[in-house]
Structures are given as C-alpha cells and as structure tokens.
Amino acid sequence: MLHKNGAAVTFGIESANVVGYQEVATPAGYSMRVPTFKALTGNFKISDIKVTGALGAGSDSVQKVNADGSWGDMYCYLTMDGTGWLEDGWYKADQVTPVDDNDIIGVGEALFVSAASDISFTYSGEVLSGKPVVSAATGYSMVGNPTPIQIKISDIKVAGALGAGSDSIQKVNADGSWGDMYCYLTMDGTGWLRDGWYKADQVTPVDDSDVLAVGDGLFISAASDLTLTFPSAL
C-alpha cells in the first residue's frame, strides 16, 4: 500500500497497467468529488462508486451540473438500514429506480456531493496513463483531479482560454459557500500577465499552497471551450 499526500492507495500490476483502489474521505456537508481511476473496461459508472458511512435514507446524494448552470442528473445512495426495503446502492432521483449502465461519469468529470454524515467514496480501476486530458465546454461544468495523487493548481495546463479573467475554477466549502477561486489569464488576454493561473484578485499568481487534493473537484466557468491537461500520476 502506498500512502501519498495522506491518501491510501493500493496498486497491483496487471500486464502493463497499474490498477488498484482508493478511499477518499468525504465530510458531512457539501463537496465536489471525482473518480481517481478509470474503469478497467468501458465507462466509469455511478454504481462503481462504493460508499461507506452513509445514513442511507436518501440524505446522501451526488449531482451533475448542466452547461447553463442548472442542476443535472441526481443520484441518491440508499441502504436497507435507511429505507427498510431497498438494497444498498445508488438510485436515481426518484429514490426507487436503481442506477444502470447508462449512468456514467466521464474522465475528470466531478460530481457535487451532499452528505448528511462523514462518508467515504472508494474508487477502483486503472490509473490513467500519461497526462489526463479533460474537456470543459463553454458555460458551466465540474471537473476535478482524476489522479490518485495531490496536484498543484499551477500544474493544470489550459488550452483555448480567452485569458482575460473570464475562465475560472472554484472550490466549494462544506457549508455550501464558495471557496478559493482561480482565474486563467494570458498575455493575449491581458496584455501584460504571463499565461497561467492567478488568484481571485487576477494579479497574484498561484503558488505551491494552491493545491487540489486527491478526489477533489472544481466548479468551472468557461467563456470558450477549454482543454485541461492534468499531470501524470505515474
């Protein structure tokens, strides 16, 4: 077992691929989470997220966001203990219909989490090889760190940004308020700032304390179609 940046990761070697699992703590309240592995075959599914600590009565949920900023598909984690009749697992928003193979999560796509208690998400699969590339369409979306290691905001490379402060990423606090915000600026967009990530004042460059923890997600506002490249975990 490898412990890196406070997260426990178990890897196994299968041919040339690195596979394993990872448990990511998710505190009570609100957060954004992204799977830290890709599926061994096909797409990573909502049902592939294993949960421990859930109350199970529909009070623990994950949700996507649409490009116009409205909320997208929602999924609730229910348990026999919490409902008295439903098997433990993920269900659609009606809290009756189990999720199916069409309920998937793209690489680097984050989910908005509402947790009634401290829970844990466990992801398993294959570590992404090379530098993961995540697309963020114009408008709003949620992206995150798709690797099982902590990374720096400055390590997220961006292509397609207008660069005048109109492309930003932001964290969320456990109470639902917005957390740290970062803007991507370019020389073309500003006329004087080097290309890169800046703090919310749009003057101060990010530093090594500006990090994205294992499994953490970000809310992104993009003025144009962007491509985000994350550092390799291998």
Short mmCIF file of C-alpha atoms in Angstrom, two decimals:
data_model
loop_
_atom_site.label_atom_id
_atom_site.label_comp_id
_atom_site.label_asym_id
_atom_site.label_seq_id
_atom_site.Cartn_x
_atom_site.Cartn_y
_atom_site.Cartn_z
CA MET A 1 0.00 0.00 0.00
CA LEU A 2 1.30 3.42 -0.96
CA HIS A 3 0.48 6.45 1.18
CA LYS A 4 0.87 9.68 -0.75
CA ASN A 5 -0.35 13.07 0.43
CA GLY A 6 -2.43 11.49 3.16
CA ALA A 7 -4.40 9.17 0.90
CA ALA A 8 -4.04 5.41 0.95
CA VAL A 9 -3.65 3.83 -2.46
CA THR A 10 -3.31 0.12 -3.19
CA PHE A 11 -1.80 -0.73 -6.55
CA GLY A 12 -1.47 -4.04 -8.31
CA ILE A 13 0.37 -4.75 -11.54
CA GLU A 14 -1.63 -6.37 -14.30
CA SER A 15 0.28 -6.54 -17.57
CA ALA A 16 1.48 -3.00 -18.30
CA ASN A 17 -1.40 -1.38 -16.44
CA VAL A 18 -1.41 -0.06 -12.90
CA VAL A 19 -4.62 -0.98 -11.11
CA GLY A 20 -5.83 -0.53 -7.58
CA TYR A 21 -8.33 1.17 -5.35
CA GLN A 22 -8.51 4.29 -3.22
CA GLU A 23 -10.75 5.51 -0.41
CA VAL A 24 -11.47 9.24 -0.39
CA ALA A 25 -12.92 10.81 2.75
CA THR A 26 -15.98 12.98 2.09
CA PRO A 27 -17.02 15.07 5.10
CA ALA A 28 -20.59 15.91 6.08
CA GLY A 29 -21.91 18.86 4.11
CA TYR A 30 -21.06 19.81 0.55
CA SER A 31 -18.09 18.99 -1.64
CA MET A 32 -17.14 18.01 -5.17
CA ARG A 33 -15.68 14.62 -5.92
CA VAL A 34 -14.17 12.97 -9.00
CA PRO A 35 -13.18 9.31 -9.53
CA THR A 36 -9.42 8.86 -9.26
CA PHE A 37 -9.28 5.83 -11.55
CA LYS A 38 -10.74 4.88 -14.91
CA ALA A 39 -12.81 1.77 -15.43
CA LEU A 40 -10.95 -1.36 -16.47
CA THR A 41 -13.46 -1.77 -19.29
CA GLY A 42 -15.98 0.67 -20.71
CA ASN A 43 -17.11 3.76 -18.83
CA PHE A 44 -16.85 4.52 -15.14
CA LYS A 45 -20.37 4.15 -13.76
CA ILE A 46 -22.13 5.74 -10.80
CA SER A 47 -22.59 2.22 -9.46
CA ASP A 48 -18.80 1.83 -9.42
CA ILE A 49 -18.56 4.35 -6.55
CA LYS A 50 -18.58 2.35 -3.34
CA VAL A 51 -19.85 4.16 -0.24
CA THR A 52 -19.28 3.61 3.47
CA GLY A 53 -20.81 5.56 6.35
CA ALA A 54 -23.98 6.67 4.56
CA LEU A 55 -27.19 7.10 6.54
CA GLY A 56 -28.95 5.57 3.56
CA ALA A 57 -32.32 7.28 3.73
CA GLY A 58 -31.81 9.49 0.65
CA SER A 59 -29.89 12.17 2.51
CA ASP A 60 -26.61 11.41 0.71
CA SER A 61 -26.58 12.38 -2.96
CA VAL A 62 -24.40 13.32 -5.92
CA GLN A 63 -25.42 15.55 -8.79
CA LYS A 64 -24.15 16.77 -12.14
CA VAL A 65 -24.39 20.31 -13.50
CA ASN A 66 -25.58 21.44 -16.93
CA ALA A 67 -23.74 23.90 -19.15
CA ASP A 68 -26.31 26.63 -18.38
CA GLY A 69 -25.60 26.30 -14.65
CA SER A 70 -28.76 24.37 -13.81
CA TRP A 71 -28.55 21.09 -11.95
CA GLY A 72 -28.35 17.88 -13.96
CA ASP A 73 -28.85 14.22 -13.09
CA MET A 74 -29.03 13.43 -9.40
CA TYR A 75 -28.34 10.12 -7.67
CA CYS A 76 -29.02 9.09 -4.06
CA TYR A 77 -27.30 6.42 -2.00
CA LEU A 78 -29.82 4.27 -0.14
CA THR A 79 -29.42 1.35 2.25
CA MET A 80 -31.56 -1.36 3.74
CA ASP A 81 -30.91 0.16 7.18
CA GLY A 82 -32.06 3.56 5.98
CA THR A 83 -35.11 2.57 3.94
CA GLY A 84 -36.14 -0.80 5.36
CA TRP A 85 -36.67 -2.35 1.96
CA LEU A 86 -34.15 -1.19 -0.67
CA GLU A 87 -30.84 -2.93 -1.22
CA ASP A 88 -27.71 -0.87 -0.53
CA GLY A 89 -26.69 1.09 -3.58
CA TRP A 90 -27.16 4.09 -5.85
CA TYR A 91 -30.63 5.08 -7.07
CA LYS A 92 -31.95 7.70 -9.43
CA ALA A 93 -33.54 10.89 -8.12
CA ASP A 94 -36.90 9.17 -7.57
CA GLN A 95 -35.14 7.06 -4.89
CA VAL A 96 -36.80 3.93 -6.25
CA THR A 97 -35.13 3.18 -9.58
CA PRO A 98 -31.62 1.71 -9.34
CA VAL A 99 -28.92 3.29 -11.48
CA ASP A 100 -27.97 1.43 -14.63
CA ASP A 101 -25.07 1.22 -17.07
CA ASN A 102 -26.18 4.47 -18.75
CA ASP A 103 -25.42 6.43 -15.58
CA ILE A 104 -21.77 7.18 -16.22
CA ILE A 105 -19.07 9.67 -15.27
CA GLY A 106 -16.61 10.99 -17.84
CA VAL A 107 -12.87 11.10 -17.12
CA GLY A 108 -12.22 14.14 -14.96
CA GLU A 109 -15.93 14.89 -14.50
CA ALA A 110 -16.75 15.88 -10.93
CA LEU A 111 -19.98 15.43 -9.00
CA PHE A 112 -21.49 17.79 -6.45
CA VAL A 113 -21.88 15.86 -3.20
CA SER A 114 -24.37 16.46 -0.41
CA ALA A 115 -23.55 14.24 2.57
CA ALA A 116 -25.59 14.03 5.78
CA SER A 117 -22.67 12.47 7.64
CA ASP A 118 -18.98 11.79 7.15
CA ILE A 119 -18.78 9.21 4.39
CA SER A 120 -16.12 7.66 2.18
CA PHE A 121 -16.08 7.00 -1.54
CA THR A 122 -13.95 4.13 -2.76
CA TYR A 123 -12.85 4.08 -6.39
CA SER A 124 -11.18 1.17 -8.12
CA GLY A 125 -9.85 0.60 -11.59
CA GLU A 126 -6.82 1.59 -13.64
CA VAL A 127 -4.59 4.60 -13.07
CA LEU A 128 -4.77 6.88 -16.09
CA SER A 129 -1.59 6.62 -18.11
CA GLY A 130 0.09 9.75 -19.38
CA LYS A 131 -1.38 13.17 -18.67
CA PRO A 132 -5.19 13.04 -18.39
CA VAL A 133 -6.92 15.48 -20.74
CA VAL A 134 -10.34 16.80 -19.75
CA SER A 135 -12.64 18.90 -21.94
CA ALA A 136 -14.72 21.71 -20.45
CA ALA A 137 -17.35 23.13 -22.79
CA THR A 138 -18.38 26.78 -22.86
CA GLY A 139 -20.55 27.53 -19.85
CA TYR A 140 -20.52 25.71 -16.55
CA SER A 141 -19.26 22.29 -15.60
CA MET A 142 -17.50 20.44 -12.81
CA VAL A 143 -14.08 18.94 -13.31
CA GLY A 144 -11.53 17.55 -10.92
CA ASN A 145 -8.30 15.79 -10.20
CA PRO A 146 -8.63 12.41 -11.96
CA THR A 147 -5.43 11.01 -10.45
CA PRO A 148 -4.75 9.31 -7.09
CA ILE A 149 -2.22 11.99 -6.05
CA GLN A 150 -2.48 15.58 -4.86
CA ILE A 151 -1.62 18.14 -7.52
CA LYS A 152 -0.96 21.87 -7.68
CA ILE A 153 -3.34 24.23 -9.45
CA SER A 154 -0.36 25.52 -11.42
CA ASP A 155 0.13 22.02 -12.84
CA ILE A 156 -3.24 22.14 -14.63
CA LYS A 157 -2.42 23.25 -18.18
CA VAL A 158 -5.09 25.05 -20.20
CA ALA A 159 -5.70 25.39 -23.94
CA GLY A 160 -8.38 27.51 -25.58
CA ALA A 161 -8.75 30.14 -22.83
CA LEU A 162 -9.63 33.71 -23.79
CA GLY A 163 -7.34 34.73 -20.95
CA ALA A 164 -8.94 37.96 -19.77
CA GLY A 165 -10.25 36.57 -16.48
CA SER A 166 -13.39 35.07 -17.98
CA ASP A 167 -12.27 31.48 -17.37
CA SER A 168 -12.24 30.44 -13.73
CA ILE A 169 -12.34 27.48 -11.39
CA GLN A 170 -13.66 27.47 -7.84
CA LYS A 171 -13.85 25.18 -4.84
CA VAL A 172 -16.84 24.74 -2.56
CA ASN A 173 -16.83 24.80 1.25
CA ALA A 174 -18.58 22.24 3.43
CA ASP A 175 -21.30 24.76 4.32
CA GLY A 176 -22.13 25.25 0.64
CA SER A 177 -20.43 28.63 0.29
CA TRP A 178 -17.87 29.19 -2.44
CA GLY A 179 -14.22 28.55 -1.61
CA ASP A 180 -10.96 29.51 -3.28
CA MET A 181 -11.27 30.84 -6.83
CA TYR A 182 -8.61 30.89 -9.54
CA CYS A 183 -8.63 32.60 -12.93
CA TYR A 184 -6.66 31.64 -16.02
CA LEU A 185 -5.04 34.67 -17.64
CA THR A 186 -2.89 35.04 -20.74
CA MET A 187 -0.64 37.63 -22.29
CA ASP A 188 -3.04 37.80 -25.25
CA GLY A 189 -5.97 38.43 -22.94
CA THR A 190 -4.38 40.89 -20.51
CA GLY A 191 -1.53 42.45 -22.44
CA TRP A 192 0.89 42.15 -19.55
CA LEU A 193 0.42 38.97 -17.47
CA ARG A 194 2.13 35.73 -18.30
CA ASP A 195 -0.08 32.80 -19.22
CA GLY A 196 -1.15 30.88 -16.14
CA TRP A 197 -3.39 30.56 -13.11
CA TYR A 198 -3.91 33.55 -10.80
CA LYS A 199 -5.74 34.03 -7.53
CA ALA A 200 -9.14 35.71 -7.44
CA ASP A 201 -7.58 39.20 -7.49
CA GLN A 202 -6.34 38.35 -11.03
CA VAL A 203 -2.92 39.78 -10.19
CA THR A 204 -1.31 37.33 -7.77
CA PRO A 205 -0.02 34.11 -9.35
CA VAL A 206 -0.96 30.85 -7.66
CA ASP A 207 1.73 29.26 -5.52
CA ASP A 208 2.60 25.84 -4.14
CA SER A 209 -0.04 26.18 -1.41
CA ASP A 210 -2.79 26.24 -4.02
CA VAL A 211 -3.46 22.54 -4.40
CA LEU A 212 -6.17 20.16 -5.47
CA ALA A 213 -6.40 17.21 -3.12
CA VAL A 214 -6.99 13.62 -4.15
CA GLY A 215 -10.55 13.24 -5.45
CA ASP A 216 -11.36 16.96 -5.18
CA GLY A 217 -13.47 18.67 -7.81
CA LEU A 218 -13.84 22.23 -9.07
CA PHE A 219 -16.71 24.26 -10.46
CA ILE A 220 -15.61 25.77 -13.76
CA SER A 221 -16.93 28.78 -15.63
CA ALA A 222 -15.60 28.82 -19.19
CA ALA A 223 -16.07 31.62 -21.72
CA SER A 224 -14.98 29.25 -24.50
CA ASP A 225 -14.38 25.55 -25.00
CA LEU A 226 -11.34 24.59 -22.93
CA THR A 227 -9.00 21.66 -22.67
CA LEU A 228 -7.41 20.99 -19.26
CA THR A 229 -4.39 18.72 -19.01
CA PHE A 230 -3.58 17.26 -15.61
CA PRO A 231 -0.17 15.96 -14.52
CA SER A 232 0.52 12.26 -14.80
CA ALA A 233 0.32 10.13 -11.65
CA LEU A 234 2.88 7.64 -12.99
#
